[in-house]
PDB file of C-alpha atoms in Angstrom:
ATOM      1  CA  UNK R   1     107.359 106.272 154.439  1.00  0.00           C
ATOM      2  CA  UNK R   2     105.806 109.273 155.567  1.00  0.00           C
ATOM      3  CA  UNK R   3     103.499 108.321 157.975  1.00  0.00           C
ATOM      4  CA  UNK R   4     106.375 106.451 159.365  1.00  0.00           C
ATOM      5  CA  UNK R   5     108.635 109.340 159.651  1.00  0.00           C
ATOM      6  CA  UNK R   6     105.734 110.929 161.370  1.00  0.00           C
ATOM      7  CA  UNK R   7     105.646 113.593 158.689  1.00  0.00           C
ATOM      8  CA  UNK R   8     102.089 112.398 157.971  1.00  0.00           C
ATOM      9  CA  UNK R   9      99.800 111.393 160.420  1.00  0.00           C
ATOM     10  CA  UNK R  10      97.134 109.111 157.779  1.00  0.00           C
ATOM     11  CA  UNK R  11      98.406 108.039 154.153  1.00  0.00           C
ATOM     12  CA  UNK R  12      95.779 109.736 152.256  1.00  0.00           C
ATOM     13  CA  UNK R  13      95.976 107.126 149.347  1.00  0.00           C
ATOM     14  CA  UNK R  14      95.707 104.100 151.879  1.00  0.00           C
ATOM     15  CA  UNK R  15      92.012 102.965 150.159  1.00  0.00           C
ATOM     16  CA  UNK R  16      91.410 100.576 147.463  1.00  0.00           C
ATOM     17  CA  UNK R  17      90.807 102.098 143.925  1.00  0.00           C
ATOM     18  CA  UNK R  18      87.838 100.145 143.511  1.00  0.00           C
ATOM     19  CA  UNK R  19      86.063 101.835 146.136  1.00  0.00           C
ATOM     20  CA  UNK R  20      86.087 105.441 144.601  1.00  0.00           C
ATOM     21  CA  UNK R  21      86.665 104.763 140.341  1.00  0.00           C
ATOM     22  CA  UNK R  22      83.356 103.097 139.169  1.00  0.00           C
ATOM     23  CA  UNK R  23      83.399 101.478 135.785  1.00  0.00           C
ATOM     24  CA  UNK R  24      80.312 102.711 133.916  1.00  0.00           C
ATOM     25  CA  UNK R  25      81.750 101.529 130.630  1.00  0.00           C
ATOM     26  CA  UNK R  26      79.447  98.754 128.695  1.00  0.00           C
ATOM     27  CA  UNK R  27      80.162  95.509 126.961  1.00  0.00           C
ATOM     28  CA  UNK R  28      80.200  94.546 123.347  1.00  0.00           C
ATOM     29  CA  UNK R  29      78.909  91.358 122.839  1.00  0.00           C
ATOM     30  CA  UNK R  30      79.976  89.563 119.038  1.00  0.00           C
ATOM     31  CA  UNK R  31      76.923  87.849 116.650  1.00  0.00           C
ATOM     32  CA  UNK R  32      77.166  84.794 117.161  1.00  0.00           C
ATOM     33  CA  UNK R  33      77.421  82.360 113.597  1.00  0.00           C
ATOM     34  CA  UNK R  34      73.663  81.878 113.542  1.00  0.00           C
ATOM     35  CA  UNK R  35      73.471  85.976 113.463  1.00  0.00           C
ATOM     36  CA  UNK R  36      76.002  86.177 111.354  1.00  0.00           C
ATOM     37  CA  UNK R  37      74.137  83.680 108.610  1.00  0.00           C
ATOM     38  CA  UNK R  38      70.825  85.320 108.899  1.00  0.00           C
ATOM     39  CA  UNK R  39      72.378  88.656 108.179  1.00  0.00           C
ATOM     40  CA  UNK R  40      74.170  87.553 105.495  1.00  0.00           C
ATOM     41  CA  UNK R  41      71.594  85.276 104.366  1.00  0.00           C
ATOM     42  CA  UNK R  42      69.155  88.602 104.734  1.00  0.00           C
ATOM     43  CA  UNK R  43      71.291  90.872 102.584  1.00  0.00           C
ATOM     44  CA  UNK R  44      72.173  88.350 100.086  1.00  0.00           C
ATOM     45  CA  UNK R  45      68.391  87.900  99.213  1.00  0.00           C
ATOM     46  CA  UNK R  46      67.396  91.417  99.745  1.00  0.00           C
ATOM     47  CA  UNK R  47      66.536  93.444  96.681  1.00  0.00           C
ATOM     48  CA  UNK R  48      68.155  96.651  97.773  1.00  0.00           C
ATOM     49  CA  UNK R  49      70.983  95.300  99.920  1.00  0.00           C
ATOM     50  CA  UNK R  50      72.116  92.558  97.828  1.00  0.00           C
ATOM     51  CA  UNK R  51      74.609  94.754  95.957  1.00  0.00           C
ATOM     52  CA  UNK R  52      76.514  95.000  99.296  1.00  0.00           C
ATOM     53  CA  UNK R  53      76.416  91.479 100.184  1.00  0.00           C
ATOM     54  CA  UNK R  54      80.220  90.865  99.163  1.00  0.00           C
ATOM     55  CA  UNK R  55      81.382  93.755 101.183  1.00  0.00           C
ATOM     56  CA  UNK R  56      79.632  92.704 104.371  1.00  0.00           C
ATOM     57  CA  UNK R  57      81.036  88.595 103.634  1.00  0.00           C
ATOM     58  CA  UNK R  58      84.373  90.298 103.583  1.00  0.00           C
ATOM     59  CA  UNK R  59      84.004  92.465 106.485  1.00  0.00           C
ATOM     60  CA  UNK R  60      82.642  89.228 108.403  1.00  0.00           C
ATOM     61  CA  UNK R  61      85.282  86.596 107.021  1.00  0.00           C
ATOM     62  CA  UNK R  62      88.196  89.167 107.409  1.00  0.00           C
ATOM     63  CA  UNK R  63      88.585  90.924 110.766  1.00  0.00           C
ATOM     64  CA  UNK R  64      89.421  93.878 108.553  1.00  0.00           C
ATOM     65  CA  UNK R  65      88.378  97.124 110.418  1.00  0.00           C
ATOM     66  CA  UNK R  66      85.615  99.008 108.015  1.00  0.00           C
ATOM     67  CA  UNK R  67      87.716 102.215 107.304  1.00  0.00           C
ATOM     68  CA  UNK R  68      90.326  99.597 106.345  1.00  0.00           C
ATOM     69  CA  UNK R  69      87.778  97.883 103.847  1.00  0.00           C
ATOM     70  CA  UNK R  70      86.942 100.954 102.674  1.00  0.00           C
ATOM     71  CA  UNK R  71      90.544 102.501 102.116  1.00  0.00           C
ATOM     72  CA  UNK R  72      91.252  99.179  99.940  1.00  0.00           C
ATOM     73  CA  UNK R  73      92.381  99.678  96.097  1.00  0.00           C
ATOM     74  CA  UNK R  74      92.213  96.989  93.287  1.00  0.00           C
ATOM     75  CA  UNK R  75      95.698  97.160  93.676  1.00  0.00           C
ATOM     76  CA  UNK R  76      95.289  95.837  97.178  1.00  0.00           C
ATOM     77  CA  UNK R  77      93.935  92.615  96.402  1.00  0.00           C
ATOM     78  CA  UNK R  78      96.674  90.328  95.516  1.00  0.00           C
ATOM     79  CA  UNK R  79      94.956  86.935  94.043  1.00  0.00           C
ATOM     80  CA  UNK R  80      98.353  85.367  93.210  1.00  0.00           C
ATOM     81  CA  UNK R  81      99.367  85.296  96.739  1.00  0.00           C
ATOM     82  CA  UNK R  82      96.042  85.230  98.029  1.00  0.00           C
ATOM     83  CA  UNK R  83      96.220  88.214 100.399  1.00  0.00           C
ATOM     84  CA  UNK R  84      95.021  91.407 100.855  1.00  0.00           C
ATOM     85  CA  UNK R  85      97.817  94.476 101.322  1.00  0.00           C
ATOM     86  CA  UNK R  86      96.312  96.523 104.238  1.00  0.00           C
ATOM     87  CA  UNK R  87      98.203  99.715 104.319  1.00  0.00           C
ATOM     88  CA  UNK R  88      95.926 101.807 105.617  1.00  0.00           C
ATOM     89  CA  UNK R  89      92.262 103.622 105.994  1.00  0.00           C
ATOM     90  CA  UNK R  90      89.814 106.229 104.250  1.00  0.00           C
ATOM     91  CA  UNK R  91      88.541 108.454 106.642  1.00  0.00           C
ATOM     92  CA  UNK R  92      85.939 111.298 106.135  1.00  0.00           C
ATOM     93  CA  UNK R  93      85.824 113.832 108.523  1.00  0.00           C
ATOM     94  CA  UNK R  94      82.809 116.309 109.816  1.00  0.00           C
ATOM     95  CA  UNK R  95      83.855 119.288 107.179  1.00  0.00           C
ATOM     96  CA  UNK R  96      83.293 116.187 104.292  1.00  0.00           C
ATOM     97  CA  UNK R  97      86.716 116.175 103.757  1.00  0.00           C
ATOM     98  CA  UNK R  98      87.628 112.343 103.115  1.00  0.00           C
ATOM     99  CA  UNK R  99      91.723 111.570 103.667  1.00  0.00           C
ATOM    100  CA  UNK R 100      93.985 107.890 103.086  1.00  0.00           C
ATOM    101  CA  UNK R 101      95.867 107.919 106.728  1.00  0.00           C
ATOM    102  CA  UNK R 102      98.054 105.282 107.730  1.00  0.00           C
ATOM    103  CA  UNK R 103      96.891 102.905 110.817  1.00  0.00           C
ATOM    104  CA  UNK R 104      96.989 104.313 114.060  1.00  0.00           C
ATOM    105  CA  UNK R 105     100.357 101.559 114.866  1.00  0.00           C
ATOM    106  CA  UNK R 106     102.861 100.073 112.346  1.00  0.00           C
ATOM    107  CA  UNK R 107     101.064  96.472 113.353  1.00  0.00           C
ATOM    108  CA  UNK R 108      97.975  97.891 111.372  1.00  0.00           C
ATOM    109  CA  UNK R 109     100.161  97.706 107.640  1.00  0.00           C
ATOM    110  CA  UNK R 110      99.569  93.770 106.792  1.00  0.00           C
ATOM    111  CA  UNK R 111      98.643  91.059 104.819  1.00  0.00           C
ATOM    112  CA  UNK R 112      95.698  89.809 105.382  1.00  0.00           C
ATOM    113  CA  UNK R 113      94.881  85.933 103.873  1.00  0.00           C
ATOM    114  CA  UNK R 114      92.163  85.730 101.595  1.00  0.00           C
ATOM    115  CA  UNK R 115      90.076  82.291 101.573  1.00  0.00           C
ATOM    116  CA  UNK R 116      88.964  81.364  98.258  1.00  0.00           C
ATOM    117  CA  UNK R 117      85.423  82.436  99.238  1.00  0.00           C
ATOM    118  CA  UNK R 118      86.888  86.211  99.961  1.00  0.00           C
ATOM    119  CA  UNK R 119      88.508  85.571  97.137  1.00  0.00           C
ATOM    120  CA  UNK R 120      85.443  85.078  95.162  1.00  0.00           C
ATOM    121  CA  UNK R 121      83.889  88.060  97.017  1.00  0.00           C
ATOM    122  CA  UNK R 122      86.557  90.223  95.289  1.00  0.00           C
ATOM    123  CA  UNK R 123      86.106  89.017  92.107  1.00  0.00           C
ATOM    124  CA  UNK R 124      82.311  90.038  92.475  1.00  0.00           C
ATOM    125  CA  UNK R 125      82.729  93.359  93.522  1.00  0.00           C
ATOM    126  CA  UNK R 126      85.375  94.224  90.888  1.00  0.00           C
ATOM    127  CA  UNK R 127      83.519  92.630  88.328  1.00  0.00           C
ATOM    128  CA  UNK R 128      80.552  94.551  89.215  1.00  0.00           C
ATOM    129  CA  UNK R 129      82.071  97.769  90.087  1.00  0.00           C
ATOM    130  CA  UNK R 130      80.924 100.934  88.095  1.00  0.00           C
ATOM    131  CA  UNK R 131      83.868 102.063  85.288  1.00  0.00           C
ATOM    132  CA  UNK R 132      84.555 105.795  85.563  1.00  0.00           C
ATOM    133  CA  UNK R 133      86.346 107.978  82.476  1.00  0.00           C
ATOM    134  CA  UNK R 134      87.505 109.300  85.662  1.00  0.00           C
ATOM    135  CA  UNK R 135      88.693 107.536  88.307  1.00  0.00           C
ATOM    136  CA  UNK R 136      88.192 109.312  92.470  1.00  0.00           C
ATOM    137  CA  UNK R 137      91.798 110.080  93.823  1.00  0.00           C
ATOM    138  CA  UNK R 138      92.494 110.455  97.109  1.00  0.00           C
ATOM    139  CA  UNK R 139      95.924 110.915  98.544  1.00  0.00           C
ATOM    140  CA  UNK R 140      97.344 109.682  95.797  1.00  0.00           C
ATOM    141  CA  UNK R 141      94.912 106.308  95.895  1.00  0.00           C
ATOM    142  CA  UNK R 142      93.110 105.388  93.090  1.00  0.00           C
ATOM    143  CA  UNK R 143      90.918 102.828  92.276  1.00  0.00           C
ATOM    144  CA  UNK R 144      88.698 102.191  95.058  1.00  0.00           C
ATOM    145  CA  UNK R 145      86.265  98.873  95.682  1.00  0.00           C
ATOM    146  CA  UNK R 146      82.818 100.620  96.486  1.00  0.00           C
ATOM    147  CA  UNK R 147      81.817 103.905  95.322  1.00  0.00           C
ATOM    148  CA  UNK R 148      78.953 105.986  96.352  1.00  0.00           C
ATOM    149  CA  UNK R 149      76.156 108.230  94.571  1.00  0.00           C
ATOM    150  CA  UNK R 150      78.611 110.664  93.329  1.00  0.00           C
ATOM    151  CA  UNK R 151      81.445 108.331  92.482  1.00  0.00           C
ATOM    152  CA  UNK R 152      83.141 109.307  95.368  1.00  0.00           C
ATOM    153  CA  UNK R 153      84.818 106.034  97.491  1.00  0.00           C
ATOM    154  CA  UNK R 154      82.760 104.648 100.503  1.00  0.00           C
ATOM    155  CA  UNK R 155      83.311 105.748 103.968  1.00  0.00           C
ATOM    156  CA  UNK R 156      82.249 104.198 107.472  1.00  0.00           C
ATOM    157  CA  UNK R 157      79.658 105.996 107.519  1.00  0.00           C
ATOM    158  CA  UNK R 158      77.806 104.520 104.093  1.00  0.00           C
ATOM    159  CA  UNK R 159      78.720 101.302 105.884  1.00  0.00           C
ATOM    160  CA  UNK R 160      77.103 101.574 109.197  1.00  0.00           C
ATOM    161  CA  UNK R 161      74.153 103.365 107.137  1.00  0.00           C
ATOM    162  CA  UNK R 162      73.076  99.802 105.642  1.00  0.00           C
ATOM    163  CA  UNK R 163      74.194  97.751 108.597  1.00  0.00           C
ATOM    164  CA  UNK R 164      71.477  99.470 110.896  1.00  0.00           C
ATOM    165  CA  UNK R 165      69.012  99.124 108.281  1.00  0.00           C
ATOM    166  CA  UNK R 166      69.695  95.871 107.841  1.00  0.00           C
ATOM    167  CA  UNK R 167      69.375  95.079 111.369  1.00  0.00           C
ATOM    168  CA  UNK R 168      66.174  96.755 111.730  1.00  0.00           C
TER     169      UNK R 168
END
């Protein structure tokens, strides 16, 4: 409109985006099933890493983000209705300071459906799980899966720690 009411002589934005913005930003590619057996198969057998191997099935079989995994209570896992109650995710920040927070959108508070073999996953890890006289609370959540060295609950971080060992 204004070069046409000769207020402008040249429409200064009259060039393709594409020309000027340049998308530096990389792809992800997923495992593919072959991976994802080998890993599994890897960890399962491992003499270290076994202990983890029902927390990376579930990750895998899931879709569940890992600060969601790791935010999960006993109370979570609901083996009547076969589902896991996602509500929300541990986070540990620089300062150490670890925090429950609730999912960046409402859509992140679901149920998840548990297969029996998840199922069975849970079982393990519960079964297996260390008793405490005193249980880690954080923000008023109790009773994590996984806990680490000092009987504090897993993070990300503990996560990605093994996976890239793993891998290498």
């Amino acid at each position: 409109m204004a070069v046409e009411d000769d207020l402008l002589a040249k429409n200064p934005f009259s060039f393709e985006l594409h020309t000027v913005v340049v998308n530096n930003s990389t792809t992800r590619d997923a495992i593919t099933r072959k991976q994802e057996k080998a890993f599994l198969e890897f960890v399962k057998n491992d003499s270290h890493f076994s202990k983890y191997y029902d927390g990376f099935f579930i990750l895998f079989n899931t879709g569940l983000r890992i600060s969601e995994f790791c935010g999960l209570t006993m109370s979570d896992i609901d083996f009547q209705k076969k589902c896991i109650h996602v509500t929300g995710q541990l986070v540990r920040y620089s300062n150490m300071i670890t925090t429950f927070e609730p999912p960046k959108t409402s859509a992140g508070v679901r149920d998840v459906p548990m297969s029996p073999e998840v199922m069975e996953a849970f079982r393990n890890i519960m079964d297996n799980r260390k008793h405490l006289k005193v249980e880690p609370i954080i923000d008023g959540k109790v009773g994590f899966l996984y806990l680490d060295k000092n009987d504090q609950p897993m993070v990300a971080m503990h996560w990605q720690h093994y996976f890239n060992h793993v891998v290498k």
